[in-house]
Amino acid sequence: MSKIHVTTVVNGDEVEFLADPRETLLDCLRDHLGLTGSKEGCGTGDCGACSVTVDGVLISSCLMLGVEAQGKKIETIEGMANGEELHPLQRKFIEHAALQCGFCTPGILVAAKALLEKNPDPTETEVRYWLAGNLCRCTGYDKIIRAVMDAASEMRGAA
Amino acid sequence: MPKDEIKDFRLVGTRPNRPDGLDKVTGRARYGADITAPGMLWGAVLRSPHAHAKILKIDTSKAEALSGVKAVVTRADFPTGLTGEDWNLQENTMAGEKALYDGHAIAAVAATSSQIAQEAVRLIEVEYEVLPHVTDVDDAIKPDAPVIREGAADATVPEGMPPNVVKYFEFGRGDVDAGFKDADLVMERTYKTEATHQGYIEPHACLGQLGADGKGEMWVCTQGQWYIRQMCSAVLGLNAAQLRVTPSEIGGGFGGKTTIFMEPLSLALSQKAGGRPVKIVMSRSEVLRATGPTASASMDVKIGMTKDGKLTAARAEFRMQGGAFPGAPVDMALYCCLAPYKIDNVEHIGYDVLANRPKCAAYRAPGSPMGAFAVESLIDEMCRKLDLDPMDVRLKNAVREGDQASYGPTFGSIGLAEVLEATAKHPNLSAPLGPNQGRGVASGYWFNHSGETSVSLAISEDGNAQVSVGTPDIGGSRASIALMVAETLGIAYEDVRVNVVETGSLGVNEPTHGSRATFASGKAATVAARAAIKEMCRRAANEWGIDEEAVEWVEGAAQPAGPNAGEFPPMSIKEIAKNMGKTGGPISGHHESVPEGVGASFGCHVVDVEVDPETGHTKILRYLVVQDAGRAIHPSYVEGQYQGGAVQGIGWALNEEYVYGDDGRLQNPIFLDYRMPVASDLPMIDTQIVEVPNPGHPFGVRGVGETGITPPLPAIANAIQGATGVRMSHLPMTPTKVLAALKASQE
């Protein structure tokens, strides 16, 4: 099957790649652009490990074709920190021990960032429902929820 | 270490940031599928659509003719003549004469792209003769069940047993019939649990390379790189030392990544493709269909209790299927199920039964959750009948140090009574309950494990320490090992780097399993650090011209042991390290053993639920885990193990199960249908760490990973009875099943 040339912006940088039309955006990020921070846990949009934002909208990148990325703005975990300076969510995840194996962590961080941009002061229930599309099998979610709430609180204080 | 000798530690018990934290929050950490290699090919696997079928013919010619396909392998490419577990592993890696379960590998392809490999798999033509199948354990044990494999039974199975029984267990002590006569209440019940999957979010992935000379390398997500090396070598007839296996970061395992599945296929394909590396990444449906879920169980339990709550006798008869191969953890289930209780008269009987399902693997305290579901459910029901407090009954019958365990050995230092006392005092136990709400408690047990361990430690030129361990870090063990080494050497936590290394760097290590990493690698690392300290003291003694026995190690420096040793200022680790090239060369320490002194871990959970009488849905309102850690080296990651184990148990209790259709095929091989707990299903998981130090470990560690998955199954069933009056005896307790039970109870 012949490949299609795609030009898109990922984490602020314009990039190009040749996509097999069957490849997902996740495949293209990982295999063509070397951005392996987004993970494939299921390939069916159920686990959230591949969460990225496309034009500001949180999506599962395993459910979007790579060729659909043409002309879009994509943000992945690799773009979350500002150089050496971690996003407060990243810092709080380390401080609260909110990760064990860490495989779901990139997707959860991307999803949590999207939540806090929409709702800077979420209740515990709101955080739990927002992250219901992100599976974590190690932590039982307790420390993840605490880390998100704490990051939200710090970000509100800093604003 | 006696219980009253708890010392104040400088670092042990603190909560520093984990050393791999930064890599994991930035997406830099490299997992199984995150690596590529020059000249790399992509592998894909053809899997059986049948639960049980004779393989009459495999035609790979169309696949081989597809442009971009570099190799195709079938069982014909594997060596023959294997026996025992080696044969089982080979047969599970690639089907031989028969496909034994839905998802069993039939052939594999390597091609220049993932898409071509998938396409080539579809071009392979297989002719099957479909055979009758059986997937349920109670059906599989029937005398007239379809026979999975003739001659698979071992010497434990008496003559005349049904054909799929491959192992038989029988042990006990005392006189159970006399014990039942002494009881005021004797009850007998049958319970069932369904197979569940570990559900790690990272699918299995490997990148294997093997040349015609038999030298190979592998990058793989695994709990144990030496197990991968040994098993791949056995299955492919390789020389183990010629295969170098490097573990990636691991995206969860819970026991499921302690064995091989498709890993040998990447090596076999690579060799056939002229040594080009081959990457294989499983899809989620392959993970669910064709890796190693738990056994499913059918269990009869009979218990005798006096009216004041003393247990007089117990009999447990368990049947488990662990797929088409021997190895269901029915023995472990029997060992654990009565372990929290001092009972004079016990009898255990177990059957390991073959069925047309994937070969089970370990899952967090393998066997213990099923056994606990049966025993802890029945004890709770009996407490309700006799109007006894379930905490009082547990404490009254609790095993203590010096008691003989239900399965034979005598317990050393254990903390069950301390756990139960802490639980009874916890505020969750007195929180008010509303309508349709109920509270359940249950205990759980796991032995914990040591295993072959090899650790090496080296002092760097600037006086820091690097530690090489062979146990992949699955939940924070690099942090805990760094804490113990820094504590021992008297240096900062940040000045220790713990590396999980490949098989070429150390002697054999068992995987990170059996809750052993912080116990065994931690103990070995501490011994290695002490060896380095001894050498550093010797270097200082030489410098000072005094006896090395006259030098002691205090706060990261050598110093004269007393006034008689001489007057010298302390010589710091940095000073000793700076000069080590001139004072005798590199300074290191190492330790290899099967560390002795494993400490068992007991836990007790308390759960409050609310059952919706209209839908049968069970909501977890409050959850408490109390468990003996021995010593919590990094308490945050101990809590994390408690919380994660509890939530896996909650999933097992309420939602998760392998559903097989009449056709013998798995009906729910995606996460949408294999429904694991999500954040909105749960409250915070409260924890209380009890510390009864293990005298067999330099810091008192027991191992905390596994016990926590055990109590949730019965605790939730007990809470549902409290909320509804209905006793659920078949997991999972889905809304449909609970609603049906509620309706039946009202008729």
Short mmCIF file of C-alpha atoms in Angstrom, two decimals, chain A residues 20 22, chain B residues 41-46 63-64 66-72 107-124 269 278-281:
data_model
loop_
_atom_site.label_atom_id
_atom_site.label_comp_id
_atom_site.label_asym_id
_atom_site.label_seq_id
_atom_site.Cartn_x
_atom_site.Cartn_y
_atom_site.Cartn_z
CA ASP A 20 0.96 3.73 5.73
CA ARG A 22 -3.45 1.76 8.05
CA LEU B 41 12.13 -6.98 11.26
CA TRP B 42 8.64 -7.15 12.74
CA GLY B 43 7.15 -10.41 13.89
CA ALA B 44 3.53 -11.53 14.01
CA VAL B 45 1.91 -14.74 15.20
CA LEU B 46 -0.90 -16.86 13.73
CA ALA B 63 3.02 -16.06 3.22
CA GLU B 64 6.60 -16.84 2.25
CA LEU B 66 4.75 -12.15 -0.02
CA SER B 67 7.26 -9.38 -0.71
CA GLY B 68 8.95 -8.25 2.50
CA VAL B 69 8.53 -11.57 4.36
CA LYS B 70 11.92 -12.80 5.58
CA ALA B 71 11.07 -15.83 7.69
CA VAL B 72 8.21 -18.10 8.70
CA ALA B 107 3.02 -20.18 13.12
CA ALA B 108 5.00 -16.95 13.14
CA VAL B 109 6.25 -14.55 10.51
CA ALA B 110 8.98 -11.91 10.33
CA ALA B 111 8.72 -9.16 7.72
CA THR B 112 10.06 -5.72 6.97
CA SER B 113 7.03 -3.97 8.43
CA SER B 114 4.38 -4.73 10.98
CA GLN B 115 1.68 -4.41 8.31
CA ILE B 116 3.37 -6.94 6.00
CA ALA B 117 3.85 -9.36 8.89
CA GLN B 118 0.15 -9.14 9.77
CA GLU B 119 -0.81 -9.62 6.13
CA ALA B 120 1.48 -12.65 5.83
CA VAL B 121 -0.11 -14.25 8.90
CA ARG B 122 -3.48 -14.06 7.14
CA LEU B 123 -2.02 -15.89 4.13
CA ILE B 124 -1.02 -18.98 6.14
CA LEU B 269 12.57 -16.04 13.31
CA VAL B 278 12.99 -9.38 15.20
CA LYS B 279 10.60 -7.37 17.33
CA ILE B 280 7.35 -8.91 18.48
CA VAL B 281 4.76 -6.87 20.35
#
